[in-house]
Coordinates of C-alpha atoms in Angstrom, one line a residue:
X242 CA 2.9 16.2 13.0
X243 CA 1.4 12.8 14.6
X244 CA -0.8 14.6 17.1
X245 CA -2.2 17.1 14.8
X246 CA -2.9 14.2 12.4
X247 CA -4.5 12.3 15.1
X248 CA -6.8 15.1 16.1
X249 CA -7.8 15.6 12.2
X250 CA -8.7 11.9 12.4
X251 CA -11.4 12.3 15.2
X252 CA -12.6 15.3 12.9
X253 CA -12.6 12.5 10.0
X254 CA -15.1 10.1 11.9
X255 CA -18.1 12.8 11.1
X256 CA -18.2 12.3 7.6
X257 CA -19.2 15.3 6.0
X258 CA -21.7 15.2 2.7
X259 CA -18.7 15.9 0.3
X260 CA -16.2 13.2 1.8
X261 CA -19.4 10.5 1.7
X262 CA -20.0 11.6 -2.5
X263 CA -16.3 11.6 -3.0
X264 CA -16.2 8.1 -0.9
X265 CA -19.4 6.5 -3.3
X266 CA -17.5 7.5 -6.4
X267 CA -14.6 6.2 -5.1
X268 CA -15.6 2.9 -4.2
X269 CA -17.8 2.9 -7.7
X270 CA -14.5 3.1 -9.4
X271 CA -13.3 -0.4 -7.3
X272 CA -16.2 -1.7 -7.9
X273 CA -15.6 -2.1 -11.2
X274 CA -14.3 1.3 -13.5
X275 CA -17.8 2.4 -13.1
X276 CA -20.3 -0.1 -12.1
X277 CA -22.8 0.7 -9.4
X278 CA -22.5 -2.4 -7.2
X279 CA -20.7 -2.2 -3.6
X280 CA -17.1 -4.1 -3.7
X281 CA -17.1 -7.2 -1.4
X282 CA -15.3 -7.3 1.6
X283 CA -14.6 -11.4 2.1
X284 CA -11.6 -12.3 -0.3
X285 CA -12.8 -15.3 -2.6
X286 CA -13.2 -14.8 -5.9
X287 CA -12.7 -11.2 -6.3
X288 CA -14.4 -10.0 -9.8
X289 CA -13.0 -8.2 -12.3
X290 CA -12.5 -4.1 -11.4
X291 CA -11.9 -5.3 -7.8
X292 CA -8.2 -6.1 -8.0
X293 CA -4.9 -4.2 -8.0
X294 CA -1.8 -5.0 -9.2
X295 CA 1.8 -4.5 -8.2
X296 CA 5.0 -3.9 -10.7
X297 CA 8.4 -3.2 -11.2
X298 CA 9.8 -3.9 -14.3
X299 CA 8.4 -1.5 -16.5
X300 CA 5.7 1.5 -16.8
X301 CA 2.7 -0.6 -17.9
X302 CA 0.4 1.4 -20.1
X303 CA -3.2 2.7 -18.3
X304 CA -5.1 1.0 -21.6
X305 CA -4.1 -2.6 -21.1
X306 CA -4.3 -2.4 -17.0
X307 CA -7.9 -1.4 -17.5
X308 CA -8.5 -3.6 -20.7
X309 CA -7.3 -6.4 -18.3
X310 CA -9.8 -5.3 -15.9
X311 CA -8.4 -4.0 -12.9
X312 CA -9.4 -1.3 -11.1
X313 CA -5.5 0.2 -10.6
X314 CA -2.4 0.0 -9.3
X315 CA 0.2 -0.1 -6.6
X316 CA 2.9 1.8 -7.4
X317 CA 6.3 2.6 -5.5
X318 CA 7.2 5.4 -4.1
X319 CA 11.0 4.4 -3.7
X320 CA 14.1 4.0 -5.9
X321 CA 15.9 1.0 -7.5
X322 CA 18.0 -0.6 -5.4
X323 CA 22.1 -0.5 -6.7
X324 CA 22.7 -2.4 -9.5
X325 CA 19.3 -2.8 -10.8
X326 CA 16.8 -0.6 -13.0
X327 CA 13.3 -0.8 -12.2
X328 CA 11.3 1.3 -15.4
X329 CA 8.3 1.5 -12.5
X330 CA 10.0 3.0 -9.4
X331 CA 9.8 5.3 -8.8
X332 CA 5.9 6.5 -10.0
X333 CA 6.0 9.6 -12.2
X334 CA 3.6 12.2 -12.3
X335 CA 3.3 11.9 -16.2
X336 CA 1.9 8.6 -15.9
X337 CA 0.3 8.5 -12.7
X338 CA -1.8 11.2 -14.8
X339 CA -2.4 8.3 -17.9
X340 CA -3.7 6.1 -15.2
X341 CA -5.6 8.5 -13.7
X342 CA -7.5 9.9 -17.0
X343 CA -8.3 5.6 -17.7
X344 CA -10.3 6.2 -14.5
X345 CA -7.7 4.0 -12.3
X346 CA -6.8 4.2 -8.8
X347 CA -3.1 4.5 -7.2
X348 CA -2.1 2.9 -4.1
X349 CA 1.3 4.3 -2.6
X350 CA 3.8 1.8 -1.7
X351 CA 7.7 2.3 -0.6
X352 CA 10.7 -0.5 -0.8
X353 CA 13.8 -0.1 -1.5
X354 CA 16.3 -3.1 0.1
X355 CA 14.9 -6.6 0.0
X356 CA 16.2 -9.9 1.8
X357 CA 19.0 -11.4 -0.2
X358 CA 18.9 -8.0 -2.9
X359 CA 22.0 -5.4 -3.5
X360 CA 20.6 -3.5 -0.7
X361 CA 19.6 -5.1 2.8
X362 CA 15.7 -5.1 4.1
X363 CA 14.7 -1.5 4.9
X364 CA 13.2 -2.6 8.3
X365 CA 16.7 -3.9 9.4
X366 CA 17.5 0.1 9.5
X367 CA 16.2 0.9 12.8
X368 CA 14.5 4.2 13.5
X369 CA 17.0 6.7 11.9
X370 CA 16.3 4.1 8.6
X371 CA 12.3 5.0 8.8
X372 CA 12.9 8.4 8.7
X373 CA 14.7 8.9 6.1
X374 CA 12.9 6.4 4.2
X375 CA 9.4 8.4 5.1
X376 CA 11.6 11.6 4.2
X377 CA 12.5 9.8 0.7
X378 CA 8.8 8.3 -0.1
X379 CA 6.7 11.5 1.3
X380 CA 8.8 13.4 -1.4
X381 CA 8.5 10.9 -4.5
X382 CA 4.7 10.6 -3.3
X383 CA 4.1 14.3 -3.4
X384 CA 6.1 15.3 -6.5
X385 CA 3.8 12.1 -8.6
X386 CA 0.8 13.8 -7.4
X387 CA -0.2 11.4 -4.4
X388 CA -2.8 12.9 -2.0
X389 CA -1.9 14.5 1.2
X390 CA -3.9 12.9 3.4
X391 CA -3.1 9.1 1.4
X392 CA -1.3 6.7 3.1
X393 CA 2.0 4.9 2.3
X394 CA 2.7 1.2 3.1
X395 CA 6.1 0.4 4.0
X396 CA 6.9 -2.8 3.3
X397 CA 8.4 -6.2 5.5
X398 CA 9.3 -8.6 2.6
X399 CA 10.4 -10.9 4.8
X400 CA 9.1 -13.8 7.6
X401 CA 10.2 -12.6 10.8
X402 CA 9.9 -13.8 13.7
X403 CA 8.6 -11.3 17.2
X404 CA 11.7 -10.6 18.2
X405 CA 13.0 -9.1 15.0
X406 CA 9.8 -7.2 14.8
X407 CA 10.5 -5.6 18.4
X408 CA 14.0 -4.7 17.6
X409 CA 14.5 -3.8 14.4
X410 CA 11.1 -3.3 12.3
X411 CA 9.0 -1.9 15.0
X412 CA 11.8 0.8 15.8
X413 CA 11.6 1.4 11.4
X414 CA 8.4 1.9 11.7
X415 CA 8.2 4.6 14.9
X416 CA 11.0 6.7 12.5
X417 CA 8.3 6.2 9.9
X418 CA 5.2 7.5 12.0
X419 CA 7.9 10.4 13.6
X420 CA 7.7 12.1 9.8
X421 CA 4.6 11.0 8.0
X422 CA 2.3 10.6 11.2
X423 CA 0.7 7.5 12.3
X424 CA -2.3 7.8 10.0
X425 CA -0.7 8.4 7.1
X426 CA 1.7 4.9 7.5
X427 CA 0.3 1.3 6.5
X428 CA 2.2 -2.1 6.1
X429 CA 3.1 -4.7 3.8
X430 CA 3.8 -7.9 5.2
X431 CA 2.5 -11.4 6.0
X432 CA -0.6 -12.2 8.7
X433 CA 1.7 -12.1 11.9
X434 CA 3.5 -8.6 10.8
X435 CA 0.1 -7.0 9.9
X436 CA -1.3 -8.5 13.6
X437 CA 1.9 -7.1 15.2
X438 CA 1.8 -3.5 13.1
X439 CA -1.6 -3.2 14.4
X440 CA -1.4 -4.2 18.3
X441 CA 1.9 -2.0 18.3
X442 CA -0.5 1.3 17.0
X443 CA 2.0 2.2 14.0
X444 CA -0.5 1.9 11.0
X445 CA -3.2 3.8 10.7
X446 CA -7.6 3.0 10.2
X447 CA -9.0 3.1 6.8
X448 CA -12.5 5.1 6.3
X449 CA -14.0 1.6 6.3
X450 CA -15.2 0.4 9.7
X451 CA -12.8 -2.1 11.2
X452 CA -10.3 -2.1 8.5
X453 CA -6.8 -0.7 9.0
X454 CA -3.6 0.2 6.4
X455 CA -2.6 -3.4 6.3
X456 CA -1.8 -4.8 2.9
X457 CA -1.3 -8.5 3.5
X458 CA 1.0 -11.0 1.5
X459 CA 0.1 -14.5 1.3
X460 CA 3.4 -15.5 2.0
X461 CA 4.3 -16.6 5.5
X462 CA 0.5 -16.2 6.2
X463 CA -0.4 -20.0 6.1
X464 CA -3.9 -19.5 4.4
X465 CA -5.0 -17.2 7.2
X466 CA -6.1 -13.6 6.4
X467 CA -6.3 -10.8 8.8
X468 CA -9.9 -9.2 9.3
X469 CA -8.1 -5.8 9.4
X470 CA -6.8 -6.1 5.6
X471 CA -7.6 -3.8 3.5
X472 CA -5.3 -5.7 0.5
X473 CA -4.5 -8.7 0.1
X474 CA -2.0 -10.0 -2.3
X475 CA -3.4 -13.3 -3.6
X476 CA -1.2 -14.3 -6.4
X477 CA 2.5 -13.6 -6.5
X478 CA 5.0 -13.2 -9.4
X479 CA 7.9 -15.7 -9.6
X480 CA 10.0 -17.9 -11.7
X481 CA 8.2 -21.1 -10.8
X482 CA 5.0 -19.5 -10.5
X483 CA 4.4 -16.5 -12.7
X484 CA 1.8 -13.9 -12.5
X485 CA -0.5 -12.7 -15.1
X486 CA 0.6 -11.3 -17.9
X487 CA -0.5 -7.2 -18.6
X488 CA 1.0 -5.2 -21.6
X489 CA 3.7 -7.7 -21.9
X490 CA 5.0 -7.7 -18.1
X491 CA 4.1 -10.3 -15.1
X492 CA 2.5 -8.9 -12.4
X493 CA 1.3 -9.8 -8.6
X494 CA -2.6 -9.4 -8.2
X495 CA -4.1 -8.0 -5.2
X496 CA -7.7 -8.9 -4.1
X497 CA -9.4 -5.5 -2.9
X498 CA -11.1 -6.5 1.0
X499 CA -12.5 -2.5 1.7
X500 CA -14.1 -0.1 -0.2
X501 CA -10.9 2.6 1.2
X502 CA -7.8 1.5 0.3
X503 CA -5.4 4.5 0.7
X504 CA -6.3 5.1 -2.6
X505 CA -5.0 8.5 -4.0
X506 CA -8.5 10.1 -5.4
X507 CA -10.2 9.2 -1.8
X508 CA -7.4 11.3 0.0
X509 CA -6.8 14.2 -2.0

C-alpha cells in the first residue's frame, strides 16, 4: 500500500484544475468560514476562523464551535481508554455531518493510552502496537466519513528523549505507515518528535510547499516551533491552566500554520 501511495503522490505534485478549486475553497473555509483572504502561515496571533480545537469530554455542538469562531475541529479517531468515557471519541458520522453542514473542517487524530492513564502510551507498543492501532483508526476514520486520501496523526503525548524514539515510537510508527501508507500518517508531539518523525521519513507532506503532517504541542517544545508544522497547539487544557470555554466544555486551541491541514473536505 506504501508504494502505490507514494507513486500517487508524485501524480499529486501536478495539481490539476479541480484539486486547485477544491484547494481555494478549502483554504477559504480556514480562512475564516468564508472570508476571501489567504490564512497566515507564521503562528502569532492567529485570527478568528484560523484555529482548531481539540476535545474529549463531550460532543460539542457545530453552532457554538462556529459561533466561537473556529474554523473546526480535531476529532479522534480512537476509543476511550478502560475506565473512562470520553462523549467525543470516538467521531461519529451523525455529527461529523452537523459540523460539516456549519461549514467546519475535521482533522483526524488517534490516541488511545496516555503517560500515567489506565492504558499505557500507544508508542510504547512497538510495531505490532502501530498496526493495529492504524487497523483500529483507518476503520473509525472511514465509517465517520473521513476522506480516503486524509491523513491521521498519531499521537506522542509524552517528552522523550532519542533513544525512546528509536526503540519504541519510531518502530510504532513503521507498523503505522505498514497499513495506512506513509502519506497518509502525521504526528502529534513536541518540536524534537516532529524534527525526528520527519528526518526518520514516517509522516507524510501536506499540499502546502514545505509543510509536512506534523501537529506540534507546545509542550516540551521550549517556545521553538518547527517550520514543517502544519498545527500547532498553542493553548492547552488543564486544571491550573484551563482552556477556553465552547458549549460549556474546555478545550485546547490549535493555531492553523498551512492552508492544508489533512483536513477531511481537501482529501475526499
Amino acid at each position: 500500500m506504501q508504494n502505490s501511495a507514494e507513486t500517487s503522490s508524485r501524480r499529486r505534485d501536478r495539481v490539476s484544475r479541480r484539486d486547485a478549486l477544491r484547494y481555494a475553497g478549502a483554504a477559504s473555509v480556514l480562512a475564516g468560514l468564508g472570508a476571501a483572504s489567504a490564512i497566515p502561515t507564521a503562528p502569532p496571533a492567529a485570527a478568528a476562523g484560523s484555529q482548531l480545537i481539540d476535545f474529549a469530554a463531550a460532543q460539542i455542538p457545530a453552532e457554538h464551535i462556529r459561533a466561537a469562531g473556529y474554523a473546526g475541529v480535531i476529532n479522534y479517531v480512537s476509543t476511550s481508554r478502560p475506565g473512562s468515557n470520553f462523549g467525543a471519541k470516538p467521531i461519529t458520522r451523525p455529527y461529523a455531518e452537523s459540523l460539516v453542514r456549519a461549514g467546519l473542517v475535521i482533522v483526524s487524530n488517534f490516541q488511545y493510552g496516555k503517560p500515567g492513564g489506565t492504558a499505557p502510551s500507544d508508542f510504547l507498543r512497538g510495531g505490532p502496537g502501530g498496526v493495529a492501532d492504524a487497523k483500529t483508526a483507518w476503520h473509525l476514520h472511514t465509517a465517520a466519513g473521513g476522506g480516503q486520501s486524509a491523513p491521521i496523526y498519531f499521537s506522542v503525548d509524552d517528552d522523550i528523549d532519542r533513544e525512546t524514539w528509536n526503540n519504541r515510537a519510531l518502530p510504532w510508527f513503521r507498523g503505522i505507515n505498514s497499513v495506512i501508507g506513509v502519506l497518509r500518517t502525521g504526528v502529534y508531539g513536541g518540536v524534537k518528535v516532529c524534527e525526528w518523525a520527519i528526518a526518520d521519513g514516517v509522516i507524510g507532506q501536506s499540499r502546502t510547499p514545505g509543510k509536512r503532517w506534523a501537529w506540534q504541542t507546545r509542550s516540551w517544545s521550549n517556545g521553538k516551533i518547527h517550520p514543517a508544522a502544519v498545527l500547532y497547539q498553542r493553548v492547552i487544557d488543564t486544571a491550573s491552566s484551563p482552556g477556553p470555554l465552547v458549549g460549556g466544555i474546555r478545550v485546547d486551541v490549535n493555531d492553523v500554520l498551512a492552508q492544508d491541514v489533512g483536513q477531511w473536505n481537501l482529501h475526499p
